[in-house]
Coordinates of C-alpha atoms and ligand atoms in Angstrom, one line a residue:
X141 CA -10.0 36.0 8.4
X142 CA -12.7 33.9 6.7
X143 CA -11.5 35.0 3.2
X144 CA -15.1 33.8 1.6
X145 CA -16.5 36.7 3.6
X146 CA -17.5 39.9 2.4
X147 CA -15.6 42.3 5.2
X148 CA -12.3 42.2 3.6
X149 CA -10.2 45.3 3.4
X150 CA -10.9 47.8 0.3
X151 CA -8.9 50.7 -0.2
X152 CA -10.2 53.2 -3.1
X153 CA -8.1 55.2 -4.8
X154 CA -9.2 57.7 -7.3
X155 CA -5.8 57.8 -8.7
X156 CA -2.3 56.0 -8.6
X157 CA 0.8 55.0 -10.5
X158 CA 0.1 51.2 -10.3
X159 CA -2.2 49.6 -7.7
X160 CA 0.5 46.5 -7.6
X161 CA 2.9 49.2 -6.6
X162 CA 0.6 50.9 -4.2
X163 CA -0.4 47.7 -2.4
X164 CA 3.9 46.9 -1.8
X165 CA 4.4 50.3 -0.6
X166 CA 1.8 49.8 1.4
X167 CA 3.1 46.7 3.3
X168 CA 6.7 48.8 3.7
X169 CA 5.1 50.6 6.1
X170 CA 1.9 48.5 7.6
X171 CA 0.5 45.0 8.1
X172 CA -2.2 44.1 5.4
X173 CA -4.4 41.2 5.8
X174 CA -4.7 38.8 3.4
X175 CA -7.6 39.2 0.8
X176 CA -7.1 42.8 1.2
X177 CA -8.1 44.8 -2.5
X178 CA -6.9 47.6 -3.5
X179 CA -9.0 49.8 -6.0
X180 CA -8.0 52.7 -8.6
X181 CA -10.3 54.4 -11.0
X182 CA -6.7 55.4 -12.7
X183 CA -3.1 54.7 -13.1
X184 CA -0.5 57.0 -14.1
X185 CA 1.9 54.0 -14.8
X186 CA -0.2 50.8 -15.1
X187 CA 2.5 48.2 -15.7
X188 CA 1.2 45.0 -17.4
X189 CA 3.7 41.8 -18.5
X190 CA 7.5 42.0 -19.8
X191 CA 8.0 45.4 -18.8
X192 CA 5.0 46.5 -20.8
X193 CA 2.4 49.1 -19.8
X194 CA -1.2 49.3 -19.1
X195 CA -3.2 51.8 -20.6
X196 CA -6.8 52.3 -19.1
X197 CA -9.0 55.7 -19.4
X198 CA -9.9 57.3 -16.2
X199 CA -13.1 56.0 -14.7
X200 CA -13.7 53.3 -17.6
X201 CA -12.7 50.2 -16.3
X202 CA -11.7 47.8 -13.5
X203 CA -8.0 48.2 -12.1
X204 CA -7.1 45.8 -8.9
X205 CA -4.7 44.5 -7.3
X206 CA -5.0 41.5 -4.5
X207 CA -2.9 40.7 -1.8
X208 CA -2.5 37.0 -0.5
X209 CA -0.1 35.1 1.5
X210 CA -0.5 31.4 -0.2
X211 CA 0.5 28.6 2.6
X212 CA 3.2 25.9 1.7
X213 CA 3.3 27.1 -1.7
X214 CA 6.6 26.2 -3.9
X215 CA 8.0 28.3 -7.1
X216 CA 7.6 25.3 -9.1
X217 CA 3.5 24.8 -8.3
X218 CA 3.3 29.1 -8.4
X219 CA 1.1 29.0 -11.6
X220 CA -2.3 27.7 -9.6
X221 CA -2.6 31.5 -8.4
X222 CA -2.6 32.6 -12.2
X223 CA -5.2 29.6 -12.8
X224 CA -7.2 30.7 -9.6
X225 CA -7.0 34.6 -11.0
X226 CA -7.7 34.0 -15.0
X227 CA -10.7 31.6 -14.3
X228 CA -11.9 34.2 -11.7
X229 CA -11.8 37.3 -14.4
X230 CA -13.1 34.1 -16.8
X231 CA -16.3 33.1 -14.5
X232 CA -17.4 37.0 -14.1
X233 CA -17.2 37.8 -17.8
X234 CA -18.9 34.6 -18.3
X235 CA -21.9 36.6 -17.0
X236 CA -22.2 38.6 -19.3
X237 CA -21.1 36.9 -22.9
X238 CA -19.9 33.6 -24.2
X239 CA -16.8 32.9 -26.1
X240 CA -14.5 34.2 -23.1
X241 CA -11.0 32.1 -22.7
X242 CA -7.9 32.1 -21.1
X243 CA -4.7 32.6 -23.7
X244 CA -1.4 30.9 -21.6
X245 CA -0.6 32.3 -19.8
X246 CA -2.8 34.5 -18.1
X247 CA -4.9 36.9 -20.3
X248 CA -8.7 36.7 -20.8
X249 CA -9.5 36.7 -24.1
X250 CA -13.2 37.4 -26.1
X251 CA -12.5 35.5 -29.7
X252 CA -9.2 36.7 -30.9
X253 CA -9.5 40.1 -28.6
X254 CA -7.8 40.8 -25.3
X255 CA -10.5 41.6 -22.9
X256 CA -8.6 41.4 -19.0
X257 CA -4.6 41.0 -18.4
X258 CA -3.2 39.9 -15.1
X259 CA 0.4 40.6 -13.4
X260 CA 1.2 38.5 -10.8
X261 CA 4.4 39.3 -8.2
X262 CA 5.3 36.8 -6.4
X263 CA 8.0 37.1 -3.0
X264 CA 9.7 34.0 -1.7
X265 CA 11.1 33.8 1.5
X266 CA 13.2 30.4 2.0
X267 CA 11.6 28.0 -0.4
X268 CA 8.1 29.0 -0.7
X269 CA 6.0 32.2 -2.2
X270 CA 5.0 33.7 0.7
X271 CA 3.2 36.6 -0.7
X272 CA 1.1 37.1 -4.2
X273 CA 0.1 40.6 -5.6
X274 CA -2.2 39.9 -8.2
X275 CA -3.0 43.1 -10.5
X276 CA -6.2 42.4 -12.7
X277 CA -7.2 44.9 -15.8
X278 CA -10.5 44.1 -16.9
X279 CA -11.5 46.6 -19.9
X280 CA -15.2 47.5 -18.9
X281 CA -16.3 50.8 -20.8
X282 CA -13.3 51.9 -22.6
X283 CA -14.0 52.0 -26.8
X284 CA -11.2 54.4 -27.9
X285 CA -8.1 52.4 -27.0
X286 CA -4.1 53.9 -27.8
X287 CA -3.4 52.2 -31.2
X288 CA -0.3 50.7 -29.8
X289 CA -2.7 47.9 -28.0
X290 CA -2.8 44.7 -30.3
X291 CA -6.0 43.6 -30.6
X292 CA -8.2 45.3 -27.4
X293 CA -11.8 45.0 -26.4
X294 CA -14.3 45.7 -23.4
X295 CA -17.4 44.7 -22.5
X296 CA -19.3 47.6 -23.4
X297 CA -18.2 46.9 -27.2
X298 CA -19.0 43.3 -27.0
X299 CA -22.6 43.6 -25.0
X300 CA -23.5 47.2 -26.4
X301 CA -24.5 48.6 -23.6
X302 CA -21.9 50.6 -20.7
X303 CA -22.0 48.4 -17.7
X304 CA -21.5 48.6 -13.9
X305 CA -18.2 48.7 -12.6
X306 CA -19.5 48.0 -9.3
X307 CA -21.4 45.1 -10.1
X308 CA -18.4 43.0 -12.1
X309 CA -16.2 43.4 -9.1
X310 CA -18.4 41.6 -6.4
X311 CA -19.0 38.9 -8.6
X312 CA -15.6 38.9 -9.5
X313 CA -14.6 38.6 -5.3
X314 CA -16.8 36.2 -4.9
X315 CA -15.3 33.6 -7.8
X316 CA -12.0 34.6 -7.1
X317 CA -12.4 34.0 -3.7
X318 CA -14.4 30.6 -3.7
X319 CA -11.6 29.2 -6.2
X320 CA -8.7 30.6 -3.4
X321 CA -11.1 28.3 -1.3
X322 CA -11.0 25.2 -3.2
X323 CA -7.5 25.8 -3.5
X324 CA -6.5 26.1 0.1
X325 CA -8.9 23.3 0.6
X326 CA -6.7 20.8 -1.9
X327 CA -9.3 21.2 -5.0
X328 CA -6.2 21.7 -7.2
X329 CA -6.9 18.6 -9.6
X330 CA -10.5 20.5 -10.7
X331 CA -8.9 24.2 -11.2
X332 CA -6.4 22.6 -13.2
X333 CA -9.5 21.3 -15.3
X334 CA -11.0 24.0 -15.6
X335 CA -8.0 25.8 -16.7
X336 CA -7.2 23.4 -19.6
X337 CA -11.0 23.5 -20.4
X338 CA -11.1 27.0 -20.9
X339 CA -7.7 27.3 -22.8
X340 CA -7.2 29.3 -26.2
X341 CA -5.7 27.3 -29.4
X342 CA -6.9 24.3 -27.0
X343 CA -7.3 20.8 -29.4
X344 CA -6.2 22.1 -32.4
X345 CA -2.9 22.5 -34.2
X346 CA -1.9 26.4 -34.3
X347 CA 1.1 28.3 -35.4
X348 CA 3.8 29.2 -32.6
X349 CA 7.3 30.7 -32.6
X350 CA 10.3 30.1 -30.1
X351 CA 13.9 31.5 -31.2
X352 CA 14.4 29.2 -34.1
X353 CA 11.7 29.8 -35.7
X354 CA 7.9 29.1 -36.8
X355 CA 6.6 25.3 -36.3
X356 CA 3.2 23.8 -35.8
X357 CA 2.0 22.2 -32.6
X358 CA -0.7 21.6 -30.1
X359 CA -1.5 22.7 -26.9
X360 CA -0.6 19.2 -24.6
X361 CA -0.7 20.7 -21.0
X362 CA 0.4 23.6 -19.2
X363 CA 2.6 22.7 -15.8
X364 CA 2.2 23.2 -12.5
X365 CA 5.3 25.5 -12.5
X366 CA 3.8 27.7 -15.6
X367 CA 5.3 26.0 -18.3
X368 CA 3.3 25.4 -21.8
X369 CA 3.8 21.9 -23.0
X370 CA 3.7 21.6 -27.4
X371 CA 3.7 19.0 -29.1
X372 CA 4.6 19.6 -32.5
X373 CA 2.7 18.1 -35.7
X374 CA 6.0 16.1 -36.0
X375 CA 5.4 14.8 -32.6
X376 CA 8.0 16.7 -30.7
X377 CA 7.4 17.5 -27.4
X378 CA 8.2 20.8 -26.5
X379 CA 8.2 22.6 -23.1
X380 CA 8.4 26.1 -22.3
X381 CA 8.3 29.3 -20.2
X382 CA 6.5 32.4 -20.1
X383 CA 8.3 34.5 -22.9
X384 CA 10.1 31.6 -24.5
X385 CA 7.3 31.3 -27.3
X386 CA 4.4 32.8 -28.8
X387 CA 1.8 32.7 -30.4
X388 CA 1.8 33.5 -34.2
X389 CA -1.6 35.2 -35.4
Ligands
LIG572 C1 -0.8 42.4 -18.9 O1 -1.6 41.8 -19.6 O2 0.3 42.8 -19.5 C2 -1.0 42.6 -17.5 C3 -1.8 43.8 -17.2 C4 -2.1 44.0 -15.7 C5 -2.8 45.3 -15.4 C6 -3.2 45.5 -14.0 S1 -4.2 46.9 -13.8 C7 -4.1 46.7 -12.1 C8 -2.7 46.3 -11.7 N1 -1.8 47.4 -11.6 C9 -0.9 47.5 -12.5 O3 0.0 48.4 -12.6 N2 -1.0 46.4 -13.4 C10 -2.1 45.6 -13.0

């Protein structure tokens, strides 16, 4: 299937635990093309990073989840899908407000507030990842969020004004789909730019924390296997993975 076309597969829920879980259950019992969507206007057990969950009103906001089967792709280049899929969310939201950008590794930021998180789930078979289920959470009309979320935001609170659901998930197909193009067409080098372009914390020095403790450092680079690369204001060069550091606010 011509992926930059608009007859891919959409399945609508109205409700469902997870739409990542939906879409794998799915495949247990049928074929699924690649680039097919599927779409929930609810989750009973949205499930966002390190075992966390996602918490999204009924009917508010933008819950997804993409499936794609990536060709000759290796665990250690896996992190150009969460490039491909945060620049996507990035691009759309870009529509409607500046000051949108991309906090390592994947979450879509608006200033200091989280606007969009991603979960990515990756299956390898042999040596490469064979199939991708990305699950996007774009906060769209939701104000009144649980107080347990740090720092939350939609687009409704930033623009004033509710917006159409409708509308932010074409345009969001069509950038995510034109970077999967570039992508699959070797354009790596420029997503990679774009990434790093669009960074959070990017040219600055910025408080982190790792399991010794606080330091200072500087954003250098972020790997093709997902690893953030620091380098400290004592010009140490640290590397890490997903869960390894943080940020300190
Ligand atoms: C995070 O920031 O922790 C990632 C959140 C990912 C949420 C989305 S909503 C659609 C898809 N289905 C899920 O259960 N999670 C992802």
């Amino acid at each position: 299937m011509e992926l930059l076309s608009k007859d891919r597969k959409i399945i609508r829920l109205e409700e469902t635990d997870s739409t990542n879980l939906y879409i794998r259950s799915l495949l247990e019992r049928e074929t699924l093309e690649e680039g097919s969507i599927v779409i929930a206007d609810y989750q009973t057990g949205g499930r966002g990073q390190m075992g966390n969950s996602w918490y999204s009103s009924k009917g508010r906001n933008l819950l997804f989840s993409l499936l794609l089967y990536p060709k000759n792709l290796f665990p250690r280049d896996q992190f150009i899908i969460s490039r491909i899929a945060s620049l996507a969310v990035k691009r759309t939201l870009d529509r409607f407000t500046d000051n949108i950008c991309i906090k390592w590794p994947n979450d879509v930021y608006w200033k200091e507030r989280k606007i969009s998180g991603i979960l990515i789930e990756n299956d390898i078979t042999g040596e490469q990842i064979t199939r991708s289920i990305i699950g996007i959470g774009i906060n769209v009309n939701q104000v009144i969020f649980p107080s347990i979320i740090p720092k939350p935001i939609c687009l409704k609170m930033i623009t004033h004004s509710a917006q159409d659901r409708e509308y932010i998930f074409d345009i969001f197909q069509k950038e995510f789909f034109q970077l999967y193009h570039d992508f699959q067409n070797g354009r790596i080098r420029t997503i990679e730019d774009e990434y790093m372009h669009n960074l959070y914390r990017m040219n600055d020095y910025y408080w982190y924390e790792d399991k010794n403790g606080r330091f200072l450092a500087k954003i250098e680079d972020v790997l093709p296997s997902g690893r953030l690369v620091l380098k400290t204001n004592s010009g140490e060069e640290r590397k890490y993975a997903f869960k390894e550091v943080s940020f300190v606010d």
